[in-house]
mmCIF file of C-alpha atoms and ligand atoms in Angstrom:
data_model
loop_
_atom_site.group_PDB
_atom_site.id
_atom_site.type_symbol
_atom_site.label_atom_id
_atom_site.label_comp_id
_atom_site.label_asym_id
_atom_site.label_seq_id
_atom_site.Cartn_x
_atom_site.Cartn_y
_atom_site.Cartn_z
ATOM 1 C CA UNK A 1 0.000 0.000 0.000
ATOM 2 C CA UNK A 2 1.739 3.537 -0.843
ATOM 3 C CA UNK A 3 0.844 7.046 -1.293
ATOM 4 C CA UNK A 4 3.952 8.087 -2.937
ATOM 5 C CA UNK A 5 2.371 10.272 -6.125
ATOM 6 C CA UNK A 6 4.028 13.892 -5.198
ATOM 7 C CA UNK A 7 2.874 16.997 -6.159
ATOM 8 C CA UNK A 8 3.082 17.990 -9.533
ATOM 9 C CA UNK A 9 2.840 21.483 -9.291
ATOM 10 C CA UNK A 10 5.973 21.244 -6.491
ATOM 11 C CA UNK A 11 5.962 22.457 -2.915
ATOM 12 C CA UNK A 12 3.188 24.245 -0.885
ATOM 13 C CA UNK A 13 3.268 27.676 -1.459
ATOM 14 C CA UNK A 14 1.292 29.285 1.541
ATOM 15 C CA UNK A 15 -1.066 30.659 -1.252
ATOM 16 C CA UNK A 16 -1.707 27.404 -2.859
ATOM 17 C CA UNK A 17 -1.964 25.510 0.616
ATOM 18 C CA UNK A 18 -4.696 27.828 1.218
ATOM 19 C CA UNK A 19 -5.896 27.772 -2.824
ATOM 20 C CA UNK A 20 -6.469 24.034 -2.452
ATOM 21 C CA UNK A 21 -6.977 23.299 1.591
ATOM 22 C CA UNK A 22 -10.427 23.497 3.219
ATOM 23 C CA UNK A 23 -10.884 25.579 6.149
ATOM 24 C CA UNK A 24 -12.469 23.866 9.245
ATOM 25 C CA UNK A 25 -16.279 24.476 9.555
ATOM 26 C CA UNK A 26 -16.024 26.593 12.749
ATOM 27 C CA UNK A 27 -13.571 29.483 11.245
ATOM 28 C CA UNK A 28 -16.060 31.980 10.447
ATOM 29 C CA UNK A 29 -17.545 31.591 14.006
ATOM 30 C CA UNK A 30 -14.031 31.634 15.968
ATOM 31 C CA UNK A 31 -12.893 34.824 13.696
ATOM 32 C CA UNK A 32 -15.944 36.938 14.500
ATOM 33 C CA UNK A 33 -15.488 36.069 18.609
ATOM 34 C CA UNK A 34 -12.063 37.031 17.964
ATOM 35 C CA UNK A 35 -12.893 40.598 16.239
ATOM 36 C CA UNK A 36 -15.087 40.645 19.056
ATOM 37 C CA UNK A 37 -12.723 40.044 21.834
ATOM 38 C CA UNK A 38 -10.044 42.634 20.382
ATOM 39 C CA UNK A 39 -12.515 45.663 19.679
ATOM 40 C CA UNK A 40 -13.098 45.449 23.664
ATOM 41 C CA UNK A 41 -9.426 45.528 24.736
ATOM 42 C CA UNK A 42 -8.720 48.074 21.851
ATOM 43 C CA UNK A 43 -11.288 50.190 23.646
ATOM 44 C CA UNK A 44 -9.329 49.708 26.959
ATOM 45 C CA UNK A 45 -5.956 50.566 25.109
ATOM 46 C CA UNK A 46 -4.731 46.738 26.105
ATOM 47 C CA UNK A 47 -1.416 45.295 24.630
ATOM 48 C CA UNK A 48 -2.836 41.850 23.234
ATOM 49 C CA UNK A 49 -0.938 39.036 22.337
ATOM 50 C CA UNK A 50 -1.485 35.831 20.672
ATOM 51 C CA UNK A 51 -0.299 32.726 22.220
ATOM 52 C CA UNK A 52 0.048 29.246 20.139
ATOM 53 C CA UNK A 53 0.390 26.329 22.328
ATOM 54 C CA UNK A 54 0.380 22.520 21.775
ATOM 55 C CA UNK A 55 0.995 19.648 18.982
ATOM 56 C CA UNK A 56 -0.963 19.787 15.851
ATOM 57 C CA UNK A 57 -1.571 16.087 14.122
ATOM 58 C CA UNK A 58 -1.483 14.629 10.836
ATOM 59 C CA UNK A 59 -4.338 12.408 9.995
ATOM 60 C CA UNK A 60 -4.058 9.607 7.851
ATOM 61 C CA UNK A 61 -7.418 9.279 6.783
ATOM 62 C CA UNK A 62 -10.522 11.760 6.235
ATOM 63 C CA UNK A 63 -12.961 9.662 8.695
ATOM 64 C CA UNK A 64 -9.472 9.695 11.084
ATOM 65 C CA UNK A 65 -8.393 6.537 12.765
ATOM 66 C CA UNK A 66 -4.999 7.082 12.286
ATOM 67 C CA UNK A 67 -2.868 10.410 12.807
ATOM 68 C CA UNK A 68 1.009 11.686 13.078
ATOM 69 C CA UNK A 69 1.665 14.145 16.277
ATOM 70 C CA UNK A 70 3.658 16.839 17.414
ATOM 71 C CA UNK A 71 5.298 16.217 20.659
ATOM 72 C CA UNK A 72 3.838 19.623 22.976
ATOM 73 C CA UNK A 73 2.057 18.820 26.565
ATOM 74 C CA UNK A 74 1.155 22.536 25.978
ATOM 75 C CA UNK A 75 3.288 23.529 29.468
ATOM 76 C CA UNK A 76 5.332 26.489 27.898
ATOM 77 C CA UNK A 77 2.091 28.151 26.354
ATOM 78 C CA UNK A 78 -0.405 27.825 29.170
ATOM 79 C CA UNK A 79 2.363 28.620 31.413
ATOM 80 C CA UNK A 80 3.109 31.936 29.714
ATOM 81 C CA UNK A 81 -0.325 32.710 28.867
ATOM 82 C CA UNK A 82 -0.506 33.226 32.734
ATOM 83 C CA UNK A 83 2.209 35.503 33.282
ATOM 84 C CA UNK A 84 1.267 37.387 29.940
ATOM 85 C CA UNK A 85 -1.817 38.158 32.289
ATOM 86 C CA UNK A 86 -0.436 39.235 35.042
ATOM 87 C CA UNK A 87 1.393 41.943 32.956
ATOM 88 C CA UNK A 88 -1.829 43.538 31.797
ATOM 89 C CA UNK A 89 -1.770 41.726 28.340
ATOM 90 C CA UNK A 90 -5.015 40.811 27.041
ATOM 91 C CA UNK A 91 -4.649 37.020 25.487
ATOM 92 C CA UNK A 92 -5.478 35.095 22.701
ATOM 93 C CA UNK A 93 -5.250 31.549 23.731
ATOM 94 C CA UNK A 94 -5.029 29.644 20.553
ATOM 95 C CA UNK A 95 -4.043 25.661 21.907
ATOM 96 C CA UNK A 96 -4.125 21.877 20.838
ATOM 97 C CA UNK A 97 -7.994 20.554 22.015
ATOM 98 C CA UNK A 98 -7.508 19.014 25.626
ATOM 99 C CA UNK A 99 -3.526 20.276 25.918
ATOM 100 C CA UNK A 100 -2.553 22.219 29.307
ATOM 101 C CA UNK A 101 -4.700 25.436 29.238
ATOM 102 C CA UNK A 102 -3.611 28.851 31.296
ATOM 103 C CA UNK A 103 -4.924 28.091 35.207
ATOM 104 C CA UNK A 104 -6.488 24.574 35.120
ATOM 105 C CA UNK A 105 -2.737 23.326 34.210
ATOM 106 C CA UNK A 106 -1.776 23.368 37.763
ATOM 107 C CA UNK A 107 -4.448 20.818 38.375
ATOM 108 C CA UNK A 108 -3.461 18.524 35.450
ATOM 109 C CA UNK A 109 -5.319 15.305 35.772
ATOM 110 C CA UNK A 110 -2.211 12.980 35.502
ATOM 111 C CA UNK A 111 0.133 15.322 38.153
ATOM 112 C CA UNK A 112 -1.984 16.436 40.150
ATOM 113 C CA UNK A 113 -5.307 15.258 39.877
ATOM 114 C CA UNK A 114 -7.992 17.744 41.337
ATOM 115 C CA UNK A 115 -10.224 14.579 43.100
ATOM 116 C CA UNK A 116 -7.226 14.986 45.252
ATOM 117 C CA UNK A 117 -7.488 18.325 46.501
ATOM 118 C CA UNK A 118 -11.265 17.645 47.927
ATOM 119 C CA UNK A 119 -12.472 15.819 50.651
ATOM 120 C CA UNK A 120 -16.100 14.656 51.903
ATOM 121 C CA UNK A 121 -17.148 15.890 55.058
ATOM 122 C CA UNK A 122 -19.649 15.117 57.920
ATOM 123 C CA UNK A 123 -22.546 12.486 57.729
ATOM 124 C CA UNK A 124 -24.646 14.665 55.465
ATOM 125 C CA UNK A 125 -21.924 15.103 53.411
ATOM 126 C CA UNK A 126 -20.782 17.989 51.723
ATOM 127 C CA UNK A 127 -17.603 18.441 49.718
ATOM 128 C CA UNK A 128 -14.610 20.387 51.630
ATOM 129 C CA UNK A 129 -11.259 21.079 50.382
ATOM 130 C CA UNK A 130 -8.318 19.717 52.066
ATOM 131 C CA UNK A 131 -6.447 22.031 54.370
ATOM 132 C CA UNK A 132 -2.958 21.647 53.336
ATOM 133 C CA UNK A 133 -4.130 22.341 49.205
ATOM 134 C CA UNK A 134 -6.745 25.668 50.534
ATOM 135 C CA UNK A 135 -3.897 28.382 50.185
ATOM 136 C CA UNK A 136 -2.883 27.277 46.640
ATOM 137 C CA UNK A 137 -6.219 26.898 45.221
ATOM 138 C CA UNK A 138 -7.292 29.951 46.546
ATOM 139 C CA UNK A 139 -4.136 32.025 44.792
ATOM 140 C CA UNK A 140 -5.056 29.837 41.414
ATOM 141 C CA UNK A 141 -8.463 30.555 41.706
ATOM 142 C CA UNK A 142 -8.541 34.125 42.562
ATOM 143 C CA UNK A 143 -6.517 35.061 39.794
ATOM 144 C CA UNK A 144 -8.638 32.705 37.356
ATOM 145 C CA UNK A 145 -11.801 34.312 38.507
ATOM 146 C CA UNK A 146 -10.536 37.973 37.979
ATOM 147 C CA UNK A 147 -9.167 36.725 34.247
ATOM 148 C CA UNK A 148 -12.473 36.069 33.760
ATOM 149 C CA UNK A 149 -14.409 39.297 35.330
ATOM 150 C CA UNK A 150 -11.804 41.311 33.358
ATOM 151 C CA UNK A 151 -12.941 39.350 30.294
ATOM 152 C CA UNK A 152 -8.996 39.296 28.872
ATOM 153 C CA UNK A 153 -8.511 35.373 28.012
ATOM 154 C CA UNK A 154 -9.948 34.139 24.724
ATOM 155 C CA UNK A 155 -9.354 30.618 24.070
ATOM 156 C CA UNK A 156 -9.514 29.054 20.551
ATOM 157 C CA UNK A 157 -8.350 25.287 19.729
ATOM 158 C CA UNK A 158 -7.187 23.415 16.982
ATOM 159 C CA UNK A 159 -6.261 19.975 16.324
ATOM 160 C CA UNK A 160 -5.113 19.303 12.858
ATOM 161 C CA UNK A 161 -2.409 20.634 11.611
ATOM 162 C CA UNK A 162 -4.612 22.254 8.708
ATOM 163 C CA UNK A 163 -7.166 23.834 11.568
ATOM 164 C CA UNK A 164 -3.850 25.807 12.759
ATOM 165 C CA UNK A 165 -2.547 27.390 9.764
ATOM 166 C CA UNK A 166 -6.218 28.230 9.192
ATOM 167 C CA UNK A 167 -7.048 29.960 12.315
ATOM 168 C CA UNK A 168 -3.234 31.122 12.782
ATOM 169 C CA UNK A 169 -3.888 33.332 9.293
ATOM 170 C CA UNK A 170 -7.321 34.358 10.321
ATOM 171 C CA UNK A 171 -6.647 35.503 13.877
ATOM 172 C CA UNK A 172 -3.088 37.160 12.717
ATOM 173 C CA UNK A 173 -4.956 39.356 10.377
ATOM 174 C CA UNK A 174 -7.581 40.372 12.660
ATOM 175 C CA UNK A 175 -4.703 41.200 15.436
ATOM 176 C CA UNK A 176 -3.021 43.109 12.932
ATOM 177 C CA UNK A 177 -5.596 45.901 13.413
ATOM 178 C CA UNK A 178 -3.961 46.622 16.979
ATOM 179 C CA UNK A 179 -0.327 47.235 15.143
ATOM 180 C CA UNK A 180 2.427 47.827 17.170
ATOM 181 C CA UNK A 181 0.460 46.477 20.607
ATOM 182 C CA UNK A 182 -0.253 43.562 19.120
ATOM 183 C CA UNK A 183 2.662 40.012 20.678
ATOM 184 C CA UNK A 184 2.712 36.989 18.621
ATOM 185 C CA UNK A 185 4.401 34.036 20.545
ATOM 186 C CA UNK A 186 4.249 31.046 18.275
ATOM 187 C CA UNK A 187 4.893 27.954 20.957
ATOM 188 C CA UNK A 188 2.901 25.330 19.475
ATOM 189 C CA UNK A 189 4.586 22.480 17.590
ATOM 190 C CA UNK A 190 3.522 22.573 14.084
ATOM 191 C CA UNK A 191 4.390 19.513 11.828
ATOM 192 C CA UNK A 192 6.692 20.344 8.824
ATOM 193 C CA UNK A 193 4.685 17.830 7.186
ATOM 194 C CA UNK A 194 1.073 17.041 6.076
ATOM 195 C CA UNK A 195 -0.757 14.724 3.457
ATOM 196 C CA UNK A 196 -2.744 16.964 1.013
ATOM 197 C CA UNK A 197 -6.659 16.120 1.301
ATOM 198 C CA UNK A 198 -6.189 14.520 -2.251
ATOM 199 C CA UNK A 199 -3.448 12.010 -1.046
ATOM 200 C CA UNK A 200 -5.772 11.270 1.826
ATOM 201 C CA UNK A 201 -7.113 7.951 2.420
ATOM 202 C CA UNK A 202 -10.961 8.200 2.895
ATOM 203 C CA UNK A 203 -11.306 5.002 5.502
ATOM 204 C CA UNK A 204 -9.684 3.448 7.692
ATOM 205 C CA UNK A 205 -6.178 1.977 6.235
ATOM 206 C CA UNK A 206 -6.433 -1.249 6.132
ATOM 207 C CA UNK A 207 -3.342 -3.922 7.035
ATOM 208 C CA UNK A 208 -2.944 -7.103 5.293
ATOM 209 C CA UNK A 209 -1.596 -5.815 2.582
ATOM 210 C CA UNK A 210 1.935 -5.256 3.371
ATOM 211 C CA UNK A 211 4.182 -2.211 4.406
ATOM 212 C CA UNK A 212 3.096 1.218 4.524
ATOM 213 C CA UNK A 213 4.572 4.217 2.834
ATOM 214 C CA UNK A 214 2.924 7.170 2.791
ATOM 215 C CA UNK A 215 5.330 10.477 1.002
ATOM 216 C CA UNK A 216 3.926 13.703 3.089
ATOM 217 C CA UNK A 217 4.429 16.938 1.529
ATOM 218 C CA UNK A 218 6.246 19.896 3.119
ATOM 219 C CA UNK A 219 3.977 22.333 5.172
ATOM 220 C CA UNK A 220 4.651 25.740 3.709
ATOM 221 C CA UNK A 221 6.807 28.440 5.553
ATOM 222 C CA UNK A 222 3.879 30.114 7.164
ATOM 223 C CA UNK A 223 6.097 32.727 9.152
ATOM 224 C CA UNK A 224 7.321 33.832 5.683
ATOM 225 C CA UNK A 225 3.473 35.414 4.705
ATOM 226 C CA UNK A 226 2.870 36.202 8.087
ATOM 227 C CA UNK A 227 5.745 39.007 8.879
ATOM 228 C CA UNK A 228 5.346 40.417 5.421
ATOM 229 C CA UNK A 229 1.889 40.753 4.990
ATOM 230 C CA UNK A 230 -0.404 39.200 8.011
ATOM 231 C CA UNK A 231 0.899 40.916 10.649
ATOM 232 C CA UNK A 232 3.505 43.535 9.639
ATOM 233 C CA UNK A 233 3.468 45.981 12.441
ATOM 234 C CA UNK A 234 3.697 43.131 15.224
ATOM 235 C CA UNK A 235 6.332 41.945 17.576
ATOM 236 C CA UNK A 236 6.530 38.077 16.337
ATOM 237 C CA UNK A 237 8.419 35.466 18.943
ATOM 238 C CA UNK A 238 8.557 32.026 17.316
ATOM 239 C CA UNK A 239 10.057 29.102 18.952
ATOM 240 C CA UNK A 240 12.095 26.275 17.798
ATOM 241 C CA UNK A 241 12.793 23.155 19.517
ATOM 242 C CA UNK A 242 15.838 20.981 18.839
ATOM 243 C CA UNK A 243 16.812 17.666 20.161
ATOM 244 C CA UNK A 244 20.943 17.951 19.461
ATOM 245 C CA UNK A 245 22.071 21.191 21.208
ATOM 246 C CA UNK A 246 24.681 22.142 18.453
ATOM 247 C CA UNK A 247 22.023 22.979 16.349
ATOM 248 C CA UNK A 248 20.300 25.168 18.276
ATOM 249 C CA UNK A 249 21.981 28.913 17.590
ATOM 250 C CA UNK A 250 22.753 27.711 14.132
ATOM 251 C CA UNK A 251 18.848 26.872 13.362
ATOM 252 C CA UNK A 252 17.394 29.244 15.383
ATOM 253 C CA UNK A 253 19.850 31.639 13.807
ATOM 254 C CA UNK A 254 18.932 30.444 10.519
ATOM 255 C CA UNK A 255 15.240 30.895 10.899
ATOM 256 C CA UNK A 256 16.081 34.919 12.283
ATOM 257 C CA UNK A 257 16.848 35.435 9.230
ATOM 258 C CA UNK A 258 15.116 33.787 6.965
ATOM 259 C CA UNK A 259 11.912 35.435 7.840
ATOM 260 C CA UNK A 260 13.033 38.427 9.534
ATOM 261 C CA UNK A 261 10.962 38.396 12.526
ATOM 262 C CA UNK A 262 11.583 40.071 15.705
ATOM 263 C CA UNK A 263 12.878 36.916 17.948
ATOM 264 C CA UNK A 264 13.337 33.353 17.650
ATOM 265 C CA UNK A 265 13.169 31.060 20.983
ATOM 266 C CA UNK A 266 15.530 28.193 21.089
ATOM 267 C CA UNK A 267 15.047 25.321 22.968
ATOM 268 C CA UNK A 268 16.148 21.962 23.990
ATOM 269 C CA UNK A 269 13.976 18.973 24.324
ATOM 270 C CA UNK A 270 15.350 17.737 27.774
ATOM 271 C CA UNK A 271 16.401 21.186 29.076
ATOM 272 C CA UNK A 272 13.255 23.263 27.901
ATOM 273 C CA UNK A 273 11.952 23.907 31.481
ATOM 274 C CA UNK A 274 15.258 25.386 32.784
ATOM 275 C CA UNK A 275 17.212 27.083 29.682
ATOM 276 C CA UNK A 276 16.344 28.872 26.442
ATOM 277 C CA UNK A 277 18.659 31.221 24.455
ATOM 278 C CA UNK A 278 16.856 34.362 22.298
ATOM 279 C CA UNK A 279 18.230 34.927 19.248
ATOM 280 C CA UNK A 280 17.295 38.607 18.133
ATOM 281 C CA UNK A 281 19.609 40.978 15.758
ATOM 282 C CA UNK A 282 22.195 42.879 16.526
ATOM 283 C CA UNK A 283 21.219 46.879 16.559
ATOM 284 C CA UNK A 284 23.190 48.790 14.511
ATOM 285 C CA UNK A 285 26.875 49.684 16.533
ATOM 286 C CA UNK A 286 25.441 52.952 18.196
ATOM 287 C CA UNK A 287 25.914 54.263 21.396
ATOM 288 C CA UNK A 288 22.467 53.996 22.580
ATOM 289 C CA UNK A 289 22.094 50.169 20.705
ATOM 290 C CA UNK A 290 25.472 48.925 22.526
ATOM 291 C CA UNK A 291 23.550 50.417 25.891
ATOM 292 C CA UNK A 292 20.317 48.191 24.860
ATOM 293 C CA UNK A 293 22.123 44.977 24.459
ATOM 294 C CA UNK A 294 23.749 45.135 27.364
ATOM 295 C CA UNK A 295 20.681 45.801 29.560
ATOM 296 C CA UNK A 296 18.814 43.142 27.843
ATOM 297 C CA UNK A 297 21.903 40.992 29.019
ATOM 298 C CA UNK A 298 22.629 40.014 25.399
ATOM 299 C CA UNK A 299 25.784 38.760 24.180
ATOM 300 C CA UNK A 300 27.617 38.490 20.468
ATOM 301 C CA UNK A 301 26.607 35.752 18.999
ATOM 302 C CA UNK A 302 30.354 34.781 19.127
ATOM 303 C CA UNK A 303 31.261 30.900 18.303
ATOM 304 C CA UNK A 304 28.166 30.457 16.101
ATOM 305 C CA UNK A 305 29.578 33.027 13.550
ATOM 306 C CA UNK A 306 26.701 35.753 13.024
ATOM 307 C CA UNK A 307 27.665 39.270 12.180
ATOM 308 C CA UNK A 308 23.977 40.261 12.260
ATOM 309 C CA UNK A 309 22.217 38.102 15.444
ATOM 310 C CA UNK A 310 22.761 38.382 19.343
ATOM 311 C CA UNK A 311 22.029 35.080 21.511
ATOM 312 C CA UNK A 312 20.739 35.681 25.360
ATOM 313 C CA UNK A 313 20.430 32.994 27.213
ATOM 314 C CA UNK A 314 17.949 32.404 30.127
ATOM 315 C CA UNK A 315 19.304 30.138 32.629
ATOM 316 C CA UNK A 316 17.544 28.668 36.044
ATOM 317 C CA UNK A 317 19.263 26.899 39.049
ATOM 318 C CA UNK A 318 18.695 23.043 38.939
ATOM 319 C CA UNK A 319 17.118 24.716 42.998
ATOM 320 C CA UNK A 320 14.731 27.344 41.879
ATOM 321 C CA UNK A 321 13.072 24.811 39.863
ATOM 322 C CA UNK A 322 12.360 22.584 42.430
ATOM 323 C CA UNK A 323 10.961 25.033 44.209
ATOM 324 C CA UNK A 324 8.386 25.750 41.403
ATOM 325 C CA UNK A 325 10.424 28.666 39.574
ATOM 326 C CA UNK A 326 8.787 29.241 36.224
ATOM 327 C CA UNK A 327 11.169 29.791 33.342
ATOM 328 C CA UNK A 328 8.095 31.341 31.655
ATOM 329 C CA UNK A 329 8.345 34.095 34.202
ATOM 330 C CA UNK A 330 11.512 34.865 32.729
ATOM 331 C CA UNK A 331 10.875 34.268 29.421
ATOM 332 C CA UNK A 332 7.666 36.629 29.460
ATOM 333 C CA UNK A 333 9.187 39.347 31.546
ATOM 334 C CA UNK A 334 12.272 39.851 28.900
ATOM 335 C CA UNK A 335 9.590 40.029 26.128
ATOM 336 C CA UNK A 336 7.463 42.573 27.650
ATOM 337 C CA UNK A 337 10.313 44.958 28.317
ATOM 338 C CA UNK A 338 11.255 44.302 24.375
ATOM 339 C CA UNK A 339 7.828 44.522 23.143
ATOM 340 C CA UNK A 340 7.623 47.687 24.777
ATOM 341 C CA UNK A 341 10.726 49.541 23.477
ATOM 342 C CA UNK A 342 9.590 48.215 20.232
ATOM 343 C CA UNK A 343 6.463 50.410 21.193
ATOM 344 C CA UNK A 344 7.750 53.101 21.928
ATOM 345 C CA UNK A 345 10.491 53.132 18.859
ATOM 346 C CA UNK A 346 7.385 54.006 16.587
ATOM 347 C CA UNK A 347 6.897 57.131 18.786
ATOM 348 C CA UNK A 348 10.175 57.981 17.537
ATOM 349 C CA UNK A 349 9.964 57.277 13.958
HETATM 350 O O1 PAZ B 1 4.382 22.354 25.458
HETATM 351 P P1 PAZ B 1 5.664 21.922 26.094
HETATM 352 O O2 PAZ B 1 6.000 22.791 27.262
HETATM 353 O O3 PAZ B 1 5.656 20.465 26.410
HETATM 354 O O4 PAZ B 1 6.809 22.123 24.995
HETATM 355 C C1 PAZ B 1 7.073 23.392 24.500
HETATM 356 C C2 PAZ B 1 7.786 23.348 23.143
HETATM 357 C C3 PAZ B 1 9.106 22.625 23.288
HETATM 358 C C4 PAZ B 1 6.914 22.601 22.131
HETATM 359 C C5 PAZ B 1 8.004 24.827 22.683
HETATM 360 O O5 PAZ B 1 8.830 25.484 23.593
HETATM 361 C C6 PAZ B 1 8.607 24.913 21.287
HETATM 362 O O6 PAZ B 1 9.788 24.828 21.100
HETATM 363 N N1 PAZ B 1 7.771 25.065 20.278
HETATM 364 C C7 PAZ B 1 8.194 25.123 18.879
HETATM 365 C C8 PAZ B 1 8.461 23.736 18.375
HETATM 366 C C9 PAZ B 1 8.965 23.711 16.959
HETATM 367 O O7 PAZ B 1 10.178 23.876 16.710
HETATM 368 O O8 PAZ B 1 8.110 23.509 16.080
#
């Protein structure tokens, strides 16, 4: 059994992924709650940014059995999305159906399942919570409630990879309308490859009939379209994960400049939750720019051979973690100081 035809017209361009793609059925519905949801923090002169969190799948078949993931528990997004709030930013929560969400994550049903943190009480019972958790969930809570009396988290979920290129375009052109205040921090994992809906099997694929091969074409270089003509005023972050650390600068690096975005995140699979290095470009050799890369604790890109990028790296102690340090904390308060100068350089234009 194979799939192996390719496409004769070559790659993917992002216009002919869209040219030949359907959108999912609930597009029109989760764009005009978006427009909805920024017109009310435009009124309230709120910085808004768009956070991507989780895996996106593959499937194999149209009536879906069988699908390819995208390894993302959805802990850096949810985990930022929080601390995105707490700075005032108004958030678009755009994550992988059932992945870690901003508040309920620290209730996760596999670490720490809530059943846990109630008890019954008396002979009539009633339902209690257990002394030693009441502090915690009272912290969690309070801030969840006032998230939602403040009406400044939107949530929005995909699951295919095709539903997140979709909604990614859609909601990236409707942020654009908030220019300069508008964050983009692109932490999902998104599959570099996809089967076209025409190379899609329609049931379930059936064995007995030998090995499977199934050629996937490449998912088109969505940042490329989205910094030049999606979102052209906004402060894009993307993220890219790498599993041998001497890639890291180099492809992070590589994707800086490739699409010319304001910062790329790079990150190791088994050191994610305790280091991360920002690759951003160098300002031109001014006074004042040699003065900004210093305070943003940046340092020459030296080793990895860039002329025109600066790596920073973010480092916790083994200790702090264990404690319950967030990297995210980190992460989110270096981006909200650089989002803001970036404000405040169009004052100065
Ligand atoms: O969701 P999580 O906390 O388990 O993992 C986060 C991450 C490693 C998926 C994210 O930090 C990231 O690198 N996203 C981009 C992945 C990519 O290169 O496509």
């Amino acid at each position: 059994m194979s799939t192996t035809t390719s496409t004769s017209s070559g790659p993917f361009s992002a216009e002919s992924y869209f040219a030949t793609q359907p959108p999912p059925p609930t597009l029109e519905h989760d764009i005009d709650g978006v427009r909805a949801f920024l017109s009310r923090q435009a009124g309230k002169g709120r910085k808004v940014v768009l956070v991507t969190s989780g895996g996106t799948t593959v499937p194999l078949e149209l009536n879906v059995v069988r699908f390819l993931d995208n390894f993302s528990a959805g802990t850096r997004g949810a985990t930022s999305a929080e601390y995105f709030l707490q700075a005032g930013y108004a958030v678009i929560f755009m994550h992988r159906q059932f992945s870690l969400q901003p508040f309920s994550r620290h209730y996760s049903h596999s670490t720490n399942p809530f059943l846990d943190f109630l008890e019954i009480i008396g002979n009539d019972p009633t339902i209690g919570v257990t002394p030693s958790k009441k502090a915690h969930l009272l912290e969690i809570l309070s801030a969840y409630k006032s998230v939602q009396n403040e009406g400044i988290l939107h949530t929005l979920t995909f699951v295919t990879v095709n539903d997140y290129l979709w909604l990614l375009r859609a909601v990236s052109q409707e942020l654009s309308t908030m220019k300069r205040k508008a964050l983009y921090y692109l932490a999902a994992a998104v599959s570099d490859f996809f089967l076209p809906r025409r190379k899609m099997f329609e049931h379930k694929i059936q064995s007995g009939k030998g090995n499977l091969s199934i050629e996937m074409d490449q998912v088109p270089k969505i940042l490329k379209p989205m910094v030049e003509e999606w979102s052209r005023d906004g402060y894009i972050v993307s993220f890219k994960l790498e599993t041998d650390q001497t890639l890291l600068i180099p492809k992070a690096r590589a994707a800086l400049e490739r699409y010319g975005h304001q910062v790329v995140i790079g990150n190791d699979l088994n050191r994610r939750k305790f280091e991360v290095v920002f690759i951003s470009r160098k300002l031109p050799a001014t006074p004042n720019a040699e003065g900004d890369r210093k305070a943003a604790g940046g340092e020459p890109d030296s080793g990895q051979a860039s002329s025109t990028s600066v790596a920073t790296w973010l480092r916790l102690d083994p200790q702090a973690v264990e404690q319950g340090k967030e990297i995210e904390e980190d992460i989110v308060a270096e981006l909200v100081k650089r989002h803001q100068r970036w404000i405040e350089e169009e004052s100065e234009i």
